[in-house]
Coordinates of C-alpha atoms and ligand atoms in Angstrom, one line a residue:
X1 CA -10.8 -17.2 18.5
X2 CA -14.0 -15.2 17.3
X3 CA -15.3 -15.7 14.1
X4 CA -12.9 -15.4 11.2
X5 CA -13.6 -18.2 9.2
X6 CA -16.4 -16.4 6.8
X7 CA -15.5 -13.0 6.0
X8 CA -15.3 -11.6 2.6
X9 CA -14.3 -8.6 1.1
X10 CA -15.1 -6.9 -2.2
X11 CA -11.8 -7.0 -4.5
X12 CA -11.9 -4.4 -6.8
X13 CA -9.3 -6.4 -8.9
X14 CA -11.8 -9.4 -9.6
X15 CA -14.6 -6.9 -9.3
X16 CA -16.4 -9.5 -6.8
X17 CA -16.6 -10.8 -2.9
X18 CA -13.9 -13.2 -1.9
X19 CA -13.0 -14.6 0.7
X20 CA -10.5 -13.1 2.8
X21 CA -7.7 -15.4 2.9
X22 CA -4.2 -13.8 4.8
X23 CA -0.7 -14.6 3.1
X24 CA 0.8 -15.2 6.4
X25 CA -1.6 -16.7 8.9
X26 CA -3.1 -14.2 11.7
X27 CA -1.2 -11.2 10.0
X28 CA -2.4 -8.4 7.8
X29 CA -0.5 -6.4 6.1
X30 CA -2.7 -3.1 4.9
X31 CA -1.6 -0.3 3.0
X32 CA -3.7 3.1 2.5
X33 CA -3.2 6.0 0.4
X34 CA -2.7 9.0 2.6
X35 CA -3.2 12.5 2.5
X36 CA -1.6 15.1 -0.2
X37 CA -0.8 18.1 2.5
X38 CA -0.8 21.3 0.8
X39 CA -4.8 21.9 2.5
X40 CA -6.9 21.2 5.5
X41 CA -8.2 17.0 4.2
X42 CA -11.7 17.6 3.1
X43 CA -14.7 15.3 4.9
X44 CA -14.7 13.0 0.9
X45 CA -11.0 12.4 2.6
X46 CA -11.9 11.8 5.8
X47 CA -14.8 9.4 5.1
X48 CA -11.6 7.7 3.4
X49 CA -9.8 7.3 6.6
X50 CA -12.6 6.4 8.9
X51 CA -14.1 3.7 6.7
X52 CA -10.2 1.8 6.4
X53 CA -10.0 2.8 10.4
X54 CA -13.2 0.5 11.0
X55 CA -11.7 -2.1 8.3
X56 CA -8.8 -2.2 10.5
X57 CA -10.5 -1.9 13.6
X58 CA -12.7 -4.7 12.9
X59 CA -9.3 -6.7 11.9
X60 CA -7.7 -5.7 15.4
X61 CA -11.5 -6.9 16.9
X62 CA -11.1 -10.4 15.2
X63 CA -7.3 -10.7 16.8
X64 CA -5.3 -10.3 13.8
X65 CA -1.8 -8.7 14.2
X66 CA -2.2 -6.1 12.0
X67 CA 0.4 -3.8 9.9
X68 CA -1.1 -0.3 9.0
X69 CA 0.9 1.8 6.9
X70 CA -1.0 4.7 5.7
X71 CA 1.8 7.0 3.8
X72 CA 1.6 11.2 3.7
X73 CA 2.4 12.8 0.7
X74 CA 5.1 15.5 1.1
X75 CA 6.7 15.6 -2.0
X76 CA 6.5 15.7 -6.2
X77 CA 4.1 15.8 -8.5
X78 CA 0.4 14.7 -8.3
X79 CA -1.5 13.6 -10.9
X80 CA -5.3 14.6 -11.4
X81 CA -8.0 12.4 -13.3
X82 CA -6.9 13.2 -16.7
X83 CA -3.0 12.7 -16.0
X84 CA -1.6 16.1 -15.6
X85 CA 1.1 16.4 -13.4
X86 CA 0.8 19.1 -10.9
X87 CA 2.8 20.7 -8.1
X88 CA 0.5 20.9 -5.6
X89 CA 2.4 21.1 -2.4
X90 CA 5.1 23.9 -4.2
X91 CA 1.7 25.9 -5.5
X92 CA 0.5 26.4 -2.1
X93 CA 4.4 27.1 -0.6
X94 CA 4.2 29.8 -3.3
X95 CA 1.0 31.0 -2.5
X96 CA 1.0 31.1 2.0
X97 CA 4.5 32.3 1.1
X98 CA 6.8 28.9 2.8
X99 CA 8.9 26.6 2.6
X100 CA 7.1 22.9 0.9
X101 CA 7.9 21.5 4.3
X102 CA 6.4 24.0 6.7
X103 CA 3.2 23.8 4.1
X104 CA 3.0 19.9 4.9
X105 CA 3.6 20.0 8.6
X106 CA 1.2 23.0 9.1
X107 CA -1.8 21.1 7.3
X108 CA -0.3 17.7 9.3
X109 CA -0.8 19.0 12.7
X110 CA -4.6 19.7 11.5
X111 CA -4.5 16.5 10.0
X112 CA -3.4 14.7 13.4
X113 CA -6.1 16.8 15.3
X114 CA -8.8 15.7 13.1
X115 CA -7.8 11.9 13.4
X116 CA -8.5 12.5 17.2
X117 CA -11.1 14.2 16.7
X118 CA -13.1 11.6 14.9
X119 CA -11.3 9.0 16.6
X120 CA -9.3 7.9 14.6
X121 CA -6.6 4.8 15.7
X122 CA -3.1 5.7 14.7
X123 CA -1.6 3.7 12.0
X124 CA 1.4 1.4 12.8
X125 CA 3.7 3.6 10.6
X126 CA 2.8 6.9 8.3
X127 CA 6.0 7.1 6.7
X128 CA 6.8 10.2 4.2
X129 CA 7.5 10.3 0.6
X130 CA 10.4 12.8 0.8
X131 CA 12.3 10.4 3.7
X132 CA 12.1 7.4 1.5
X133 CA 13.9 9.2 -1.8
X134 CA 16.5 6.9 -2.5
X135 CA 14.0 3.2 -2.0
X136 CA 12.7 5.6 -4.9
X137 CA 15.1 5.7 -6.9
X138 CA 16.1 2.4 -6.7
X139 CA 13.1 1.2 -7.9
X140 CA 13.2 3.1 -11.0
X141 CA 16.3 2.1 -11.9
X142 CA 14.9 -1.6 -11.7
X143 CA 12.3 -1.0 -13.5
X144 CA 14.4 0.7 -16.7
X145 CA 16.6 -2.6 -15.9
X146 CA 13.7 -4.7 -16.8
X147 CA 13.2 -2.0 -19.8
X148 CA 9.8 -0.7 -18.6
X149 CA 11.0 2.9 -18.8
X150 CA 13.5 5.2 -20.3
X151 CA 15.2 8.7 -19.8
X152 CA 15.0 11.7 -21.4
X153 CA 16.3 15.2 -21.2
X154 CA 16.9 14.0 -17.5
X155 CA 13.4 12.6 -16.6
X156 CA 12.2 9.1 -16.3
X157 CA 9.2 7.9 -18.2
X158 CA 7.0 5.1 -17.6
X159 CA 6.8 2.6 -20.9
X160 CA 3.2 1.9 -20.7
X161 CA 3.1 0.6 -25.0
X162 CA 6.1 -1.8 -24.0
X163 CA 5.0 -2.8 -20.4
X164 CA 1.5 -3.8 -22.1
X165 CA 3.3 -6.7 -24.1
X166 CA 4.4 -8.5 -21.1
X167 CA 1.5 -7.5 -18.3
X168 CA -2.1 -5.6 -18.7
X169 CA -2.6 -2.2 -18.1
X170 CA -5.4 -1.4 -17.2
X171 CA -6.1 -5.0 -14.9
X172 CA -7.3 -2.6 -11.9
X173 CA -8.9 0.5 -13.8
X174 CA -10.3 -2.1 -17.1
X175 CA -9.3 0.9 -18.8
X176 CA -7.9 0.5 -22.0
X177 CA -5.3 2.8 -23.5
X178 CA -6.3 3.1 -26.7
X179 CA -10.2 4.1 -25.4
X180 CA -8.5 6.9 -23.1
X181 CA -10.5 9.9 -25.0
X182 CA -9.2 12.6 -27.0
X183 CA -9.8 15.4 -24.2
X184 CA -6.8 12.7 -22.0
X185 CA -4.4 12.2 -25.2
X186 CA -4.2 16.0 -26.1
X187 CA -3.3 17.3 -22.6
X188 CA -0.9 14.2 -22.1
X189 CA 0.3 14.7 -25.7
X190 CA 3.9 16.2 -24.1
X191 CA 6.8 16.1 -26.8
X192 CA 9.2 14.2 -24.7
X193 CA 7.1 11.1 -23.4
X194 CA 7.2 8.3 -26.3
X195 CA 3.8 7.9 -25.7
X196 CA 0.7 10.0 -24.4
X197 CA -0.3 7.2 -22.0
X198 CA 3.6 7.0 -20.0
X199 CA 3.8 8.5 -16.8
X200 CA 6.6 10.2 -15.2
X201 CA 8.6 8.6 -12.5
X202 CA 11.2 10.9 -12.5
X203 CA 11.1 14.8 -13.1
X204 CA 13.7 16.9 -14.1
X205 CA 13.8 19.8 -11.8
X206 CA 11.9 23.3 -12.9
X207 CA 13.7 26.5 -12.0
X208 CA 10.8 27.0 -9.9
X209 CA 10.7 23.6 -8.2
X210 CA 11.0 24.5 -4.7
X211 CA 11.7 20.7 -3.6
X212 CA 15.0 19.1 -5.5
X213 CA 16.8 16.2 -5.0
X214 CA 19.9 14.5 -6.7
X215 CA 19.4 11.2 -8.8
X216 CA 21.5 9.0 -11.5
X217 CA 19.5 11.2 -14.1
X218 CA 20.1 14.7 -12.5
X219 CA 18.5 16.9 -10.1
X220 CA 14.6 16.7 -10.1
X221 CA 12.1 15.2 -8.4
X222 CA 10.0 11.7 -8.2
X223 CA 6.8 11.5 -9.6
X224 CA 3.7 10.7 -7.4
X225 CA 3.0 7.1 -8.0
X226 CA 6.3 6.0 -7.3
X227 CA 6.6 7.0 -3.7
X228 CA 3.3 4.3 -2.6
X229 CA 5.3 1.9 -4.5
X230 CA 8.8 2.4 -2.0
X231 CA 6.8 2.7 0.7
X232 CA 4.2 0.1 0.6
X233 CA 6.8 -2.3 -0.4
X234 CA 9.6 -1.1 2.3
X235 CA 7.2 -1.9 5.0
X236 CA 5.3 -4.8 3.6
X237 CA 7.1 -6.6 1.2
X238 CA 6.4 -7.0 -2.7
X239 CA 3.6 -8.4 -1.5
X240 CA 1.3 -8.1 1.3
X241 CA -2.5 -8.5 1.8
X242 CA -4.6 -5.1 0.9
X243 CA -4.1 -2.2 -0.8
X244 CA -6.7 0.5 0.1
X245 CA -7.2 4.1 -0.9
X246 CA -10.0 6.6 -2.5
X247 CA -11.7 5.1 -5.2
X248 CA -11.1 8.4 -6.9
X249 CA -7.4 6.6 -7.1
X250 CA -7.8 4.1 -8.8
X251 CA -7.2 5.4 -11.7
X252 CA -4.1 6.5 -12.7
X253 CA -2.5 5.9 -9.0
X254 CA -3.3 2.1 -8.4
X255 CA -3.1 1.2 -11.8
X256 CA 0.4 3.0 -12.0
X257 CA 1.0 1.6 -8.7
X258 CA 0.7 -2.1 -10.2
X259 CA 2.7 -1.1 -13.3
X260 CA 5.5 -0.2 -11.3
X261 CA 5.8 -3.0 -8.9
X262 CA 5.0 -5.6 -12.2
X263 CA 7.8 -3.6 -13.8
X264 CA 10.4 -3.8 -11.0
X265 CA 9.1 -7.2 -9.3
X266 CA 7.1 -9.0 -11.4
X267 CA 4.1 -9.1 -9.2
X268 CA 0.8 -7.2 -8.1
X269 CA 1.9 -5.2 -5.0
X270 CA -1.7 -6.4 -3.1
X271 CA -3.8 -9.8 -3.3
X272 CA -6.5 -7.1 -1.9
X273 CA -7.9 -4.0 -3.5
X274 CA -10.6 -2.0 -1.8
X275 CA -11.6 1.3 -2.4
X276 CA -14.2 3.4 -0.4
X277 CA -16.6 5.7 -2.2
X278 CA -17.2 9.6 -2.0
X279 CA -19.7 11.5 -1.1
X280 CA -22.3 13.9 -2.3
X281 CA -24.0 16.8 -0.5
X282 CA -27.4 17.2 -1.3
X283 CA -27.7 14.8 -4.0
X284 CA -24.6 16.9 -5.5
X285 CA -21.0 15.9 -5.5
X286 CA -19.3 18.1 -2.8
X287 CA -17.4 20.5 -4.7
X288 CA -16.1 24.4 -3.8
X289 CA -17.4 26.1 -7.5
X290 CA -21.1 24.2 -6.5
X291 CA -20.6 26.0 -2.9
X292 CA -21.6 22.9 -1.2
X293 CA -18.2 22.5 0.0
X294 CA -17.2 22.2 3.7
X295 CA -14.3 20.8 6.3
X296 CA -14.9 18.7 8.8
X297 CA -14.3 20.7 11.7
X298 CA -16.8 23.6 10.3
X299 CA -20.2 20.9 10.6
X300 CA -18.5 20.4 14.4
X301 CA -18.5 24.0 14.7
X302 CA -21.3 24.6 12.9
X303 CA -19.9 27.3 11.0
X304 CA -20.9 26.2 7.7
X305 CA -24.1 27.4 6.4
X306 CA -25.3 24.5 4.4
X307 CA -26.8 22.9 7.8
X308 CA -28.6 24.7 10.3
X309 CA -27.1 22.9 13.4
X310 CA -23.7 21.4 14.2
X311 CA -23.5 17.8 15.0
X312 CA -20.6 16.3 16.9
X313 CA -17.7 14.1 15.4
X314 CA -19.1 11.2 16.9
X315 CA -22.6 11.6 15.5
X316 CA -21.1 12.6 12.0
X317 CA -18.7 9.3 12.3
X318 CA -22.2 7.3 13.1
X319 CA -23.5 8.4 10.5
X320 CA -21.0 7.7 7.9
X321 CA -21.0 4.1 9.1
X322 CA -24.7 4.0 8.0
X323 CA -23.8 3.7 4.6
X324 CA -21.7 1.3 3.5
X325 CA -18.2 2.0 2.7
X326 CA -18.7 1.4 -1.3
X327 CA -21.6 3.5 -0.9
X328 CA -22.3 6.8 -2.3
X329 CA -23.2 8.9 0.7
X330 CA -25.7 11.7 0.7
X331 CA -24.7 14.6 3.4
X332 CA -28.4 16.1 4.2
X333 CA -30.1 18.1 7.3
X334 CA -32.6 15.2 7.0
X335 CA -30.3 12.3 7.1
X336 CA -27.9 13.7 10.5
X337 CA -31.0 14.5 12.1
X338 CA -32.0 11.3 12.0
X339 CA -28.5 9.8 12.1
X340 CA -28.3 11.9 15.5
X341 CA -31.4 10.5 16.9
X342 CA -30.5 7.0 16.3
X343 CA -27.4 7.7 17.6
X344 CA -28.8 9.2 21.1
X345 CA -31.2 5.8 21.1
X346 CA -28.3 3.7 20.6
X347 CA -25.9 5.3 22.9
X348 CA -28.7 5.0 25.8
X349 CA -29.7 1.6 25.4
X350 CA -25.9 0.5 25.9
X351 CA -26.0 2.8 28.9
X352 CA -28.6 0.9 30.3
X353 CA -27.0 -2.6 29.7
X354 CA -25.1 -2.1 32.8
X355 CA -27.6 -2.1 35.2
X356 CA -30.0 -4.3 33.4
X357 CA -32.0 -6.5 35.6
X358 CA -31.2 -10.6 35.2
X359 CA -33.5 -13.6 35.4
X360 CA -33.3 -17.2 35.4
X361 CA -34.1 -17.4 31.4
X362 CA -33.4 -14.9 28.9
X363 CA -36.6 -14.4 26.4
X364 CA -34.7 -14.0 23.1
X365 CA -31.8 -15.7 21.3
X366 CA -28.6 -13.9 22.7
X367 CA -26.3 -15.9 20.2
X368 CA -27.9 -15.5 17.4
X369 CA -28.1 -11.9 17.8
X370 CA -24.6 -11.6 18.5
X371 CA -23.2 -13.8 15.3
X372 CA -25.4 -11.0 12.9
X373 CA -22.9 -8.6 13.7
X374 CA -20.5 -11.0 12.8
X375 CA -21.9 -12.2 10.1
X376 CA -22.4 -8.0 9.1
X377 CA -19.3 -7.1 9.3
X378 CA -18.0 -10.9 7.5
X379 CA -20.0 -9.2 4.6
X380 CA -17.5 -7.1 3.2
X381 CA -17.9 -4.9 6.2
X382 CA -21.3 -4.3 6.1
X383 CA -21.8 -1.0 8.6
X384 CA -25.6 -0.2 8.0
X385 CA -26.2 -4.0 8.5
X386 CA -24.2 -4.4 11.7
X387 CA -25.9 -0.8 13.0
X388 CA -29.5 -2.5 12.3
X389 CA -28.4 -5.8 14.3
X390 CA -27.0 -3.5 17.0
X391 CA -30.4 -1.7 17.3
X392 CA -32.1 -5.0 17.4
X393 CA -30.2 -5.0 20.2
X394 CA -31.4 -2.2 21.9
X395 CA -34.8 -3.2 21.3
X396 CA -34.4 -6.3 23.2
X397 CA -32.6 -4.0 26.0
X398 CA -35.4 -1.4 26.2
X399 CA -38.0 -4.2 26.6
X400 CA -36.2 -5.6 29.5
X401 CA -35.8 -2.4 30.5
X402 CA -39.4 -2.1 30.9
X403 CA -39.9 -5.6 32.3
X404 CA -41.2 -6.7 29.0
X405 CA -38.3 -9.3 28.3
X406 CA -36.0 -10.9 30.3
X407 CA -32.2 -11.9 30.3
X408 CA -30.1 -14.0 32.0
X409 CA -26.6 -12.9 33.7
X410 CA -24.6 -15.2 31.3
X411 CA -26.4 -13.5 28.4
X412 CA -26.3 -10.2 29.8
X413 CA -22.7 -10.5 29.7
X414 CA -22.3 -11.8 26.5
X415 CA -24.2 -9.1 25.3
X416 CA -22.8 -6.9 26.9
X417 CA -19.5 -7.5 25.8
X418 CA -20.3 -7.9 22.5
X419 CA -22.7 -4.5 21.5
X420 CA -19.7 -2.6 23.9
X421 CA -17.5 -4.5 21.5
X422 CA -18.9 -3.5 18.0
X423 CA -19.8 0.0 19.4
X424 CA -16.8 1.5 20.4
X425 CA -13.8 -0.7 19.4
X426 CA -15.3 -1.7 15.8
X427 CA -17.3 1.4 14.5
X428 CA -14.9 3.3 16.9
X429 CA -18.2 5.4 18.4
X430 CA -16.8 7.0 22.0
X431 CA -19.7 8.6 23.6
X432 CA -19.2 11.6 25.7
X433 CA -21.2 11.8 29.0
X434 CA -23.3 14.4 27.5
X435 CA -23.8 12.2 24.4
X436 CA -25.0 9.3 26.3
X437 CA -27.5 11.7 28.4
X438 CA -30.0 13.1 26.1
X439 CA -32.2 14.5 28.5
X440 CA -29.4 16.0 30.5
X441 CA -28.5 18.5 28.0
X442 CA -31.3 20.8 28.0
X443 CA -32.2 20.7 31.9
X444 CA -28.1 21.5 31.9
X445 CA -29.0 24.7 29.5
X446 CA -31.5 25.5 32.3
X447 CA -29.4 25.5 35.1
X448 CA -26.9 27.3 33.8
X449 CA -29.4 29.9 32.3
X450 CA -30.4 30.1 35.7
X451 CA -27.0 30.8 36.8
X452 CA -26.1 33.5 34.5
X453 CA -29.3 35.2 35.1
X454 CA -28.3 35.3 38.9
X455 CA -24.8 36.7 37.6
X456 CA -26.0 39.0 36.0
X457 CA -28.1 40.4 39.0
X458 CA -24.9 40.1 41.4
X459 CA -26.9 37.6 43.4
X460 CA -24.0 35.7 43.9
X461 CA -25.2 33.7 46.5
X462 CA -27.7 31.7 43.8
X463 CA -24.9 31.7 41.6
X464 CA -22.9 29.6 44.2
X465 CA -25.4 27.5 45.6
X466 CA -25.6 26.5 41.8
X467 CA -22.4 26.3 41.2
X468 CA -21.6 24.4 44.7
X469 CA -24.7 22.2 44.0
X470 CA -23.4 21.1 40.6
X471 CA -20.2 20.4 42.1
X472 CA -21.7 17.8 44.6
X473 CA -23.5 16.0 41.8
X474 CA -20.1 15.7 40.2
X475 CA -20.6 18.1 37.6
X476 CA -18.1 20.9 36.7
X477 CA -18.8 23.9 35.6
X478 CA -16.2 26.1 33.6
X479 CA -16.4 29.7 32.1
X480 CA -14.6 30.4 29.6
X481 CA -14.2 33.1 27.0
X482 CA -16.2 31.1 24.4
X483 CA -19.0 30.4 27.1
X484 CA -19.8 28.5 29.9
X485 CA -19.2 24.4 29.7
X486 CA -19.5 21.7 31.7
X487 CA -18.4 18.2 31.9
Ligands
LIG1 ZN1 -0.8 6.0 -3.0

């Protein structure tokens, strides 16, 4: 059993570390907030997904059994920071001209090509709001049981005045309602909500509405914050172990989220909130009008002119894990460069691991090295911390490298085991073969200069022997329309 015992993790709805304590022993039950799917995720969202992939990767390292539901959004009415309720997914339909549903699975096949491309582990279940309408409604018609919300003209409302006699609003958030400012109230101030501060959990359908479905209240849709709620609960129960998301969410969605399971079940949904932070680029938060914006396949491409190079998704994915998933994270040439070099020295050290000599002794402390990336990623999932441990690491292996230390086979395989361990299964890093070669890549750009040159002079018999003699060393060469590649 590897080391379970100590690990902590920053609940955001005691505001401190605790220790990490599962309701049903060697099972986690994990829910995340997925993605809205009316545009390509943006790399804020995608940080998102790979910091709660490595908090369930590392889960899956310690031998939990571990649920993962991370929901999709297909349906209803979002709500932004200030609590207007928006049709996101029926603007862009309008807009590219389809149907809601073609919208979502267009942007969900990028989605799902992304998540491979930064190696991302599939959750156990991404279930979608419009296929779990009726656990919907359901819930909201136990929750105006319990008299926590109330119809009007065909909509459902949220009671947030009465629900705050019986529970606090505002236990996630520590938002009051009464501090909300003006700027909130006046947009919110719509005639048929009791109060400015009650959301919606049912909408009367628009003329417009381009996604309707039939309820006890008429036809309309479900509002956003109830569809986590059904689905979170349908897979999980009323009430599982962590509830994850954005921490751009918590506010209205988490704390509506709690409202609503309070107000139907009389408990908080999670025992475990965690939510990752956003990031800036070039000390500004990443935003289209500040035209510091970019997707996360462009830096891959390196079609995006805010950096003069493209770095690959597993350098990009190191480098997120330097900072630390509540951590604001600068995007900057300077930082990827570095991240990339780090990256290249980390990646080479674990190459040489293999084929490290042994000796009787070993000249430095194996297990101790080993239990700080334990004892890392026990704190709250310390990332930077584990990555300066793992380059500790490769210290030690570049010394013995050069005959300067020495290691034993036992520890070699410990070691071995472990660094492979934290590497690729825990950060989820998978190192191509010309990742792990840096000095492969540029005499590769040679010989395939070389090769073109002879192309281009119909000496084809150069070009062959190249070819032919690349071959041999186990190295294939491919032209393509985009270039030549090899692999
Ligand atoms: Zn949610």
């Amino acid at each position: 059993m590897k080391n379970r015992r100590n690990l902590q993790i920053y609940n955001s709805l005691s505001g401190k570390k605790e220790y990490f304590e599962p309701i049903h022993t060697d099972h986690v039950g994990m829910y995340v907030c997925g993605p809205t799917l009316y545009s390509e995720p943006h790399m804020g969202n995608m940080r998102t997904f790979i910091n709660f992939d490595m908090i369930f990767r590392y889960f899956l390292y310690l031998e939990y059994s571990v649920k993962y539901v991370r929901n999709i959004t297909d349906a209803g009415h979002i709500t932004n920071s200030t609590g207007l309720e928006i049709d996101s997914i029926g603007r862009a339909a309008r807009m590219e001209q389809m149907q809601s549903l073609e919208i979502v699975y267009k942007y969900n096949v990028k989605f799902q090509d992304l998540q491979r491309l930064y190696n991302l582990l599939p959750p156990s279940i991404e279930p979608t709001a419009t296929s779990h309408i009726q656990e919907q409604i359901e819930i909201i018609e136990k929750i105006i049981e319990n008299g926590y919300a109330y119809v009007v003209n065909e909509s459902v409302y949220f009671d947030v005045q009465r629900y705050g006699k019986d529970y606090n609003y505002g236990i996630l958030s520590g938002r009051k309602v009464d501090e909300l400012d003006t700027e909130t109230r006046a947009l919110n101030a719509q005639d048929e909500k009791r109060f400015f501060a009650d959301f919606a959990l049912w909408k009367k359908a628009n003329p417009d509405d381009m996604q309707i479905w039939r309820s006890p209240w008429g036809n309309g849709n479900p509002g956003w914050h109830i569809e986590c709620t059904a689905m979170s609960t349908k897979y999980l129960g009323n009430h599982f172990d962590i509830h994850g998301g954005g921490m751009d969410l918590k506010f209205p969605h988490h704390e509506d989220e709690i409202a609503q399971s309070c107000g139907s079940v009389g408990c908080n949904p999670a025992k475990y909130w965690m939510h990752a932070n956003m990031l800036n680029v070039n000390g500004q938060k990443m935003s289209k009008s500040l035209g510091n914006f970019f997707l996360p396949k462009e830096i891959i491409e390196g079609s995006t002119e805010l950096f003069d190079k493209p770095y690959s998704a597993d350098v990009l994915r190191f480098f997120m894990m330097q900072a630390h998933y509540r951590s604001n994270l600068d995007f900057t040439q300077d930082g990827l460069n570095a991240s990339e070099k780090g990256y290249n020295r980390l990646v080479g050290a674990m190459k040489l691991l293999e084929n490290l000599p042994t000796n009787s002794d070993t000249s430095f402390d194996v297990n101790e090295l080993v239990t700080s990336f334990y004892t890392a990623m026990n704190d709250d999932f310390n990332t930077p911390i584990l990555i300066a441990n793992l380059f500790e690491g490769a210290k030690n292996i570049n010394l013995i490298n050069d005959g300067k230390a020495t290691i034993s086979a036992a520890d070699r395989e410990l070691l071995s085991r472990e660094m492979n361990g934290f590497i690729l299964q825990v950060l989820g890093l998978q190192p191509s073969p010309e990742n792990t070669d840096s000095k492969l890549t540029p005499v590769m750009g040679l010989v395939l200069d070389l090769r073109q040159q002879a192309r281009s002079n119909k000496d084809w018999n150069t070009s062959d022997k190249i070819r032919d003699g690349l071959a041999a060393a186990g190295v294939v060469v491919k032209d393509g329309k985009d270039g030549t590649t090899w692999s």
